[in-house]
Amino acid sequence: DTGVSQDPRHKITKRGQNVTFRCDPISEHNRLYWYRQTLGQGPEFLTYFQNEAQLEKSRLLSDRFSAERPKGSFSTLEIQRTEQGDSAMYLCASRGLAGSQETQYFGPGTRLLVL
Amino acid sequence: AQSVAQPEDQVNVAEGNPLTVKCTYSVSGNPYLFWYVQYPNRGLQFLLKYITGDNLVKGSYGFEAEFNKSQTSFHLKKPSALVSDSALYFCAFAYSSASKIIFGSGTRLSIRP
């Protein structure tokens, strides 16, 4: 499968614990995006990278959230001291350089449940 | 605030009938408009997008969308619905081809046999 992959697909954790999610974009896609989707809502933008540079962060991304893309390939999203309100689906998307005809391709998501 | 609105939480259609999922936008300039579909336990799948040009955009799985600037709408349509079209549909926009995508709240489409 050459699509966007995310790991793990599901994560259950206790409040206060740290969690880390990984996203592997489509090969050679230089842009990588993170979104969060809560039940009954559309996805909300969190942050995006062009290669290894983090170019934009949403105000939804509190100090407890950090994202990295150290080599411009895969990315990680870490949540420290998780809260019940962090329970959501975390989606990753990637996009190539093919101009305006290109679009974002989404991974299957990581569903987080904070108890 | 710049946004897209999906006025219907749920749309129910009989198989074989035409379907329409509504979207209106409140975005300045010339936004890129999208439709995505989400099946249970799966990620978002791109259906189609409007940039400029022909107001009727054709996409995947037989879907099309009509851009109407005067009504600021971008409704999703299909001439003959299939049961397998049952899913959650999101209208969305972006300010450029590479910028973040801003999604509507979604419409659940249910096709009955």
mmCIF file of C-alpha atoms in Angstrom:
data_model
loop_
_atom_site.group_PDB
_atom_site.id
_atom_site.type_symbol
_atom_site.label_atom_id
_atom_site.label_comp_id
_atom_site.label_asym_id
_atom_site.label_seq_id
_atom_site.Cartn_x
_atom_site.Cartn_y
_atom_site.Cartn_z
ATOM 1 C CA ASP A 1 0.000 0.000 0.000
ATOM 2 C CA THR A 2 1.543 3.307 -1.052
ATOM 3 C CA GLY A 3 -0.916 5.559 0.759
ATOM 4 C CA VAL A 4 -0.489 7.544 3.958
ATOM 5 C CA SER A 5 -0.065 5.272 6.969
ATOM 6 C CA GLN A 6 -0.553 6.028 10.636
ATOM 7 C CA ASP A 7 0.454 4.125 13.731
ATOM 8 C CA PRO A 8 -1.107 3.120 16.016
ATOM 9 C CA ARG A 9 -4.642 2.947 14.711
ATOM 10 C CA HIS A 10 -6.070 2.985 18.219
ATOM 11 C CA LYS A 11 -4.688 4.187 21.543
ATOM 12 C CA ILE A 12 -6.270 4.043 24.980
ATOM 13 C CA THR A 13 -4.452 5.888 27.732
ATOM 14 C CA LYS A 14 -5.053 7.253 31.195
ATOM 15 C CA ARG A 15 -5.311 10.938 31.878
ATOM 16 C CA GLY A 16 -1.904 12.450 32.523
ATOM 17 C CA GLN A 17 0.041 10.012 30.372
ATOM 18 C CA ASN A 18 2.040 10.984 27.289
ATOM 19 C CA VAL A 19 1.245 9.536 23.879
ATOM 20 C CA THR A 20 3.008 9.684 20.529
ATOM 21 C CA PHE A 21 1.565 9.035 17.091
ATOM 22 C CA ARG A 22 3.434 8.435 13.872
ATOM 23 C CA CYS A 23 2.545 9.332 10.303
ATOM 24 C CA ASP A 24 4.295 8.052 7.188
ATOM 25 C CA PRO A 25 3.335 10.157 4.163
ATOM 26 C CA ILE A 26 3.203 9.072 0.563
ATOM 27 C CA SER A 27 6.746 8.747 -0.690
ATOM 28 C CA GLU A 28 8.236 12.025 -1.950
ATOM 29 C CA HIS A 29 5.349 14.131 -0.666
ATOM 30 C CA ASN A 30 7.006 17.192 0.807
ATOM 31 C CA ARG A 31 3.992 18.591 2.678
ATOM 32 C CA LEU A 32 2.515 16.860 5.709
ATOM 33 C CA TYR A 33 -0.534 17.976 7.676
ATOM 34 C CA TRP A 34 -2.065 16.997 11.018
ATOM 35 C CA TYR A 35 -5.773 17.376 11.772
ATOM 36 C CA ARG A 36 -7.980 16.425 14.696
ATOM 37 C CA GLN A 37 -11.542 15.181 14.363
ATOM 38 C CA THR A 38 -13.927 14.901 17.290
ATOM 39 C CA LEU A 39 -17.149 12.928 17.166
ATOM 40 C CA GLY A 40 -19.762 14.514 14.950
ATOM 41 C CA GLN A 41 -17.459 17.232 13.678
ATOM 42 C CA GLY A 42 -15.341 17.865 10.646
ATOM 43 C CA PRO A 43 -11.552 17.656 10.890
ATOM 44 C CA GLU A 44 -9.763 20.686 12.342
ATOM 45 C CA PHE A 45 -6.302 21.730 11.252
ATOM 46 C CA LEU A 46 -3.490 21.406 13.789
ATOM 47 C CA THR A 47 -0.193 21.963 11.995
ATOM 48 C CA TYR A 48 1.724 21.384 8.778
ATOM 49 C CA PHE A 49 5.250 20.827 7.546
ATOM 50 C CA GLN A 50 7.017 21.512 4.325
ATOM 51 C CA ASN A 51 9.899 19.084 4.361
ATOM 52 C CA GLU A 52 11.247 19.322 7.932
ATOM 53 C CA ALA A 53 10.063 22.902 8.550
ATOM 54 C CA GLN A 54 6.914 23.405 10.609
ATOM 55 C CA LEU A 55 5.267 26.294 8.772
ATOM 56 C CA GLU A 56 1.975 26.782 10.579
ATOM 57 C CA LYS A 57 0.454 25.847 13.922
ATOM 58 C CA SER A 58 -3.160 26.218 14.914
ATOM 59 C CA ARG A 59 -4.048 27.786 18.242
ATOM 60 C CA LEU A 60 -5.675 24.411 18.926
ATOM 61 C CA LEU A 61 -2.143 23.099 19.346
ATOM 62 C CA SER A 62 -1.572 23.864 23.017
ATOM 63 C CA ASP A 63 1.794 23.693 24.760
ATOM 64 C CA ARG A 64 1.116 20.047 25.534
ATOM 65 C CA PHE A 65 1.210 19.192 21.838
ATOM 66 C CA SER A 66 4.367 18.958 19.794
ATOM 67 C CA ALA A 67 4.952 17.747 16.267
ATOM 68 C CA GLU A 68 8.166 16.952 14.470
ATOM 69 C CA ARG A 69 9.315 15.879 11.062
ATOM 70 C CA PRO A 70 13.057 15.567 11.610
ATOM 71 C CA LYS A 71 14.183 14.252 8.233
ATOM 72 C CA GLY A 72 11.365 15.535 6.107
ATOM 73 C CA SER A 73 9.824 12.083 5.798
ATOM 74 C CA PHE A 74 7.713 10.638 8.647
ATOM 75 C CA SER A 75 6.227 12.831 11.348
ATOM 76 C CA THR A 76 5.355 12.349 15.000
ATOM 77 C CA LEU A 77 2.697 14.067 17.072
ATOM 78 C CA GLU A 78 3.169 13.921 20.833
ATOM 79 C CA ILE A 79 0.613 14.854 23.449
ATOM 80 C CA GLN A 80 1.938 15.339 26.959
ATOM 81 C CA ARG A 81 -0.170 15.046 30.106
ATOM 82 C CA THR A 82 -3.221 13.909 28.173
ATOM 83 C CA GLU A 83 -6.666 15.179 29.150
ATOM 84 C CA GLN A 84 -10.061 13.665 28.458
ATOM 85 C CA GLY A 85 -10.719 16.472 25.998
ATOM 86 C CA ASP A 86 -7.861 15.167 23.853
ATOM 87 C CA SER A 87 -9.966 12.126 22.936
ATOM 88 C CA ALA A 88 -10.399 12.344 19.177
ATOM 89 C CA MET A 89 -9.318 10.939 15.835
ATOM 90 C CA TYR A 90 -5.938 12.332 14.767
ATOM 91 C CA LEU A 91 -5.581 12.441 10.994
ATOM 92 C CA CYS A 92 -2.470 12.904 8.920
ATOM 93 C CA ALA A 93 -2.399 13.977 5.286
ATOM 94 C CA SER A 94 0.327 14.516 2.736
ATOM 95 C CA ARG A 95 0.612 16.408 -0.510
ATOM 96 C CA GLY A 96 3.104 16.478 -3.336
ATOM 97 C CA LEU A 97 4.472 19.252 -5.500
ATOM 98 C CA ALA A 98 2.343 18.814 -8.571
ATOM 99 C CA GLY A 99 0.872 22.305 -8.497
ATOM 100 C CA SER A 100 -2.755 23.308 -8.095
ATOM 101 C CA GLN A 101 -4.036 19.979 -9.360
ATOM 102 C CA GLU A 102 -2.506 18.159 -6.414
ATOM 103 C CA THR A 103 -4.536 17.512 -3.304
ATOM 104 C CA GLN A 104 -4.139 16.233 0.240
ATOM 105 C CA TYR A 105 -4.337 12.480 0.765
ATOM 106 C CA PHE A 106 -5.411 11.349 4.199
ATOM 107 C CA GLY A 107 -4.326 8.404 6.291
ATOM 108 C CA PRO A 108 -6.731 6.157 8.226
ATOM 109 C CA GLY A 109 -6.221 8.096 11.454
ATOM 110 C CA THR A 110 -5.275 7.272 15.037
ATOM 111 C CA ARG A 111 -8.224 7.113 17.406
ATOM 112 C CA LEU A 112 -7.250 8.273 20.899
ATOM 113 C CA LEU A 113 -9.334 7.599 23.998
ATOM 114 C CA VAL A 114 -8.238 9.217 27.235
ATOM 115 C CA LEU A 115 -9.788 7.650 30.331
ATOM 116 C CA ALA B 1 -15.239 33.966 10.082
ATOM 117 C CA GLN B 2 -14.531 32.313 6.766
ATOM 118 C CA SER B 3 -16.347 29.016 6.598
ATOM 119 C CA VAL B 4 -18.410 26.468 4.724
ATOM 120 C CA ALA B 5 -21.825 25.385 5.935
ATOM 121 C CA GLN B 6 -23.585 22.080 5.435
ATOM 122 C CA PRO B 7 -27.186 22.786 6.420
ATOM 123 C CA GLU B 8 -28.306 19.155 6.582
ATOM 124 C CA ASP B 9 -26.956 16.782 9.209
ATOM 125 C CA GLN B 10 -28.492 13.831 7.356
ATOM 126 C CA VAL B 11 -29.812 13.138 3.879
ATOM 127 C CA ASN B 12 -31.862 10.038 3.107
ATOM 128 C CA VAL B 13 -32.327 8.854 -0.480
ATOM 129 C CA ALA B 14 -33.674 5.713 -2.088
ATOM 130 C CA GLU B 15 -31.277 3.699 -4.218
ATOM 131 C CA GLY B 16 -31.457 4.693 -7.862
ATOM 132 C CA ASN B 17 -32.736 8.199 -7.119
ATOM 133 C CA PRO B 18 -30.653 11.328 -7.654
ATOM 134 C CA LEU B 19 -28.967 12.757 -4.604
ATOM 135 C CA THR B 20 -27.854 16.241 -3.570
ATOM 136 C CA VAL B 21 -25.740 17.161 -0.562
ATOM 137 C CA LYS B 22 -25.758 20.890 0.054
ATOM 138 C CA CYS B 23 -22.878 23.219 0.845
ATOM 139 C CA THR B 24 -22.666 26.978 0.990
ATOM 140 C CA TYR B 25 -19.514 28.964 1.496
ATOM 141 C CA SER B 26 -18.651 32.264 3.119
ATOM 142 C CA VAL B 27 -15.091 32.838 1.973
ATOM 143 C CA SER B 28 -13.562 35.937 0.437
ATOM 144 C CA GLY B 29 -11.575 35.846 -2.744
ATOM 145 C CA ASN B 30 -11.438 32.757 -4.923
ATOM 146 C CA PRO B 31 -11.199 29.775 -2.618
ATOM 147 C CA TYR B 32 -10.502 26.207 -3.592
ATOM 148 C CA LEU B 33 -13.600 24.144 -2.774
ATOM 149 C CA PHE B 34 -13.534 20.432 -2.019
ATOM 150 C CA TRP B 35 -15.708 17.445 -1.267
ATOM 151 C CA TYR B 36 -14.345 14.578 0.805
ATOM 152 C CA VAL B 37 -16.062 11.346 1.873
ATOM 153 C CA GLN B 38 -15.446 9.340 5.028
ATOM 154 C CA TYR B 39 -16.473 5.709 5.334
ATOM 155 C CA PRO B 40 -16.681 4.057 8.784
ATOM 156 C CA ASN B 41 -13.262 3.390 10.317
ATOM 157 C CA ARG B 42 -11.493 4.780 7.287
ATOM 158 C CA GLY B 43 -9.747 8.004 6.468
ATOM 159 C CA LEU B 44 -11.054 10.824 4.360
ATOM 160 C CA GLN B 45 -11.137 10.203 0.632
ATOM 161 C CA PHE B 46 -10.928 13.012 -1.888
ATOM 162 C CA LEU B 47 -13.909 13.215 -4.264
ATOM 163 C CA LEU B 48 -13.414 16.415 -6.241
ATOM 164 C CA LYS B 49 -12.357 20.026 -6.111
ATOM 165 C CA TYR B 50 -13.140 23.314 -7.825
ATOM 166 C CA ILE B 51 -10.408 25.792 -8.634
ATOM 167 C CA THR B 52 -11.565 27.898 -11.572
ATOM 168 C CA GLY B 53 -13.203 27.329 -14.913
ATOM 169 C CA ASP B 54 -16.153 25.106 -15.626
ATOM 170 C CA ASN B 55 -18.753 25.385 -12.882
ATOM 171 C CA LEU B 56 -19.552 21.676 -13.089
ATOM 172 C CA VAL B 57 -16.781 19.576 -11.604
ATOM 173 C CA LYS B 58 -16.700 15.817 -12.096
ATOM 174 C CA GLY B 59 -15.139 13.603 -9.480
ATOM 175 C CA SER B 60 -14.723 10.058 -8.286
ATOM 176 C CA TYR B 61 -17.436 7.375 -8.054
ATOM 177 C CA GLY B 62 -19.789 9.250 -10.396
ATOM 178 C CA PHE B 63 -20.116 12.319 -8.180
ATOM 179 C CA GLU B 64 -20.136 15.866 -9.468
ATOM 180 C CA ALA B 65 -20.482 19.279 -7.882
ATOM 181 C CA GLU B 66 -21.856 22.525 -9.190
ATOM 182 C CA PHE B 67 -20.172 25.789 -8.274
ATOM 183 C CA ASN B 68 -22.607 28.719 -8.130
ATOM 184 C CA LYS B 69 -20.942 32.020 -7.362
ATOM 185 C CA SER B 70 -24.136 34.065 -7.122
ATOM 186 C CA GLN B 71 -25.584 31.683 -4.543
ATOM 187 C CA THR B 72 -22.191 30.933 -2.956
ATOM 188 C CA SER B 73 -22.983 27.241 -3.152
ATOM 189 C CA PHE B 74 -21.087 24.100 -4.055
ATOM 190 C CA HIS B 75 -23.618 21.275 -3.916
ATOM 191 C CA LEU B 76 -22.577 17.657 -4.420
ATOM 192 C CA LYS B 77 -24.708 15.594 -6.775
ATOM 193 C CA LYS B 78 -25.050 12.144 -8.242
ATOM 194 C CA PRO B 79 -27.668 11.097 -10.814
ATOM 195 C CA SER B 80 -28.349 7.640 -9.356
ATOM 196 C CA ALA B 81 -27.515 6.753 -5.754
ATOM 197 C CA LEU B 82 -26.015 3.449 -4.672
ATOM 198 C CA VAL B 83 -26.314 1.844 -1.239
ATOM 199 C CA SER B 84 -22.512 1.892 -1.125
ATOM 200 C CA ASP B 85 -22.599 5.713 -1.282
ATOM 201 C CA SER B 86 -23.801 5.731 2.335
ATOM 202 C CA ALA B 87 -21.112 7.620 4.250
ATOM 203 C CA LEU B 88 -20.206 10.948 5.840
ATOM 204 C CA TYR B 89 -19.559 13.760 3.361
ATOM 205 C CA PHE B 90 -17.560 16.879 4.062
ATOM 206 C CA CYS B 91 -17.498 20.110 2.133
ATOM 207 C CA ALA B 92 -14.286 22.095 2.616
ATOM 208 C CA PHE B 93 -12.244 25.018 1.360
ATOM 209 C CA ALA B 94 -8.669 26.238 1.214
ATOM 210 C CA TYR B 95 -7.120 29.589 0.354
ATOM 211 C CA SER B 96 -4.533 28.012 -1.921
ATOM 212 C CA SER B 97 -3.738 24.649 -3.369
ATOM 213 C CA ALA B 98 -1.217 23.812 -0.644
ATOM 214 C CA SER B 99 -2.685 25.493 2.429
ATOM 215 C CA LYS B 100 -4.646 23.882 5.235
ATOM 216 C CA ILE B 101 -8.133 22.654 4.447
ATOM 217 C CA ILE B 102 -11.059 23.953 6.510
ATOM 218 C CA PHE B 103 -13.930 21.518 6.741
ATOM 219 C CA GLY B 104 -17.649 21.826 7.270
ATOM 220 C CA SER B 105 -19.451 19.844 9.915
ATOM 221 C CA GLY B 106 -20.402 17.015 7.601
ATOM 222 C CA THR B 107 -23.585 15.469 6.202
ATOM 223 C CA ARG B 108 -24.429 11.833 6.743
ATOM 224 C CA LEU B 109 -25.815 10.326 3.551
ATOM 225 C CA SER B 110 -27.968 7.233 3.914
ATOM 226 C CA ILE B 111 -29.078 5.325 0.828
ATOM 227 C CA ARG B 112 -31.867 2.827 1.409
ATOM 228 C CA PRO B 113 -32.269 -0.216 -0.867
#
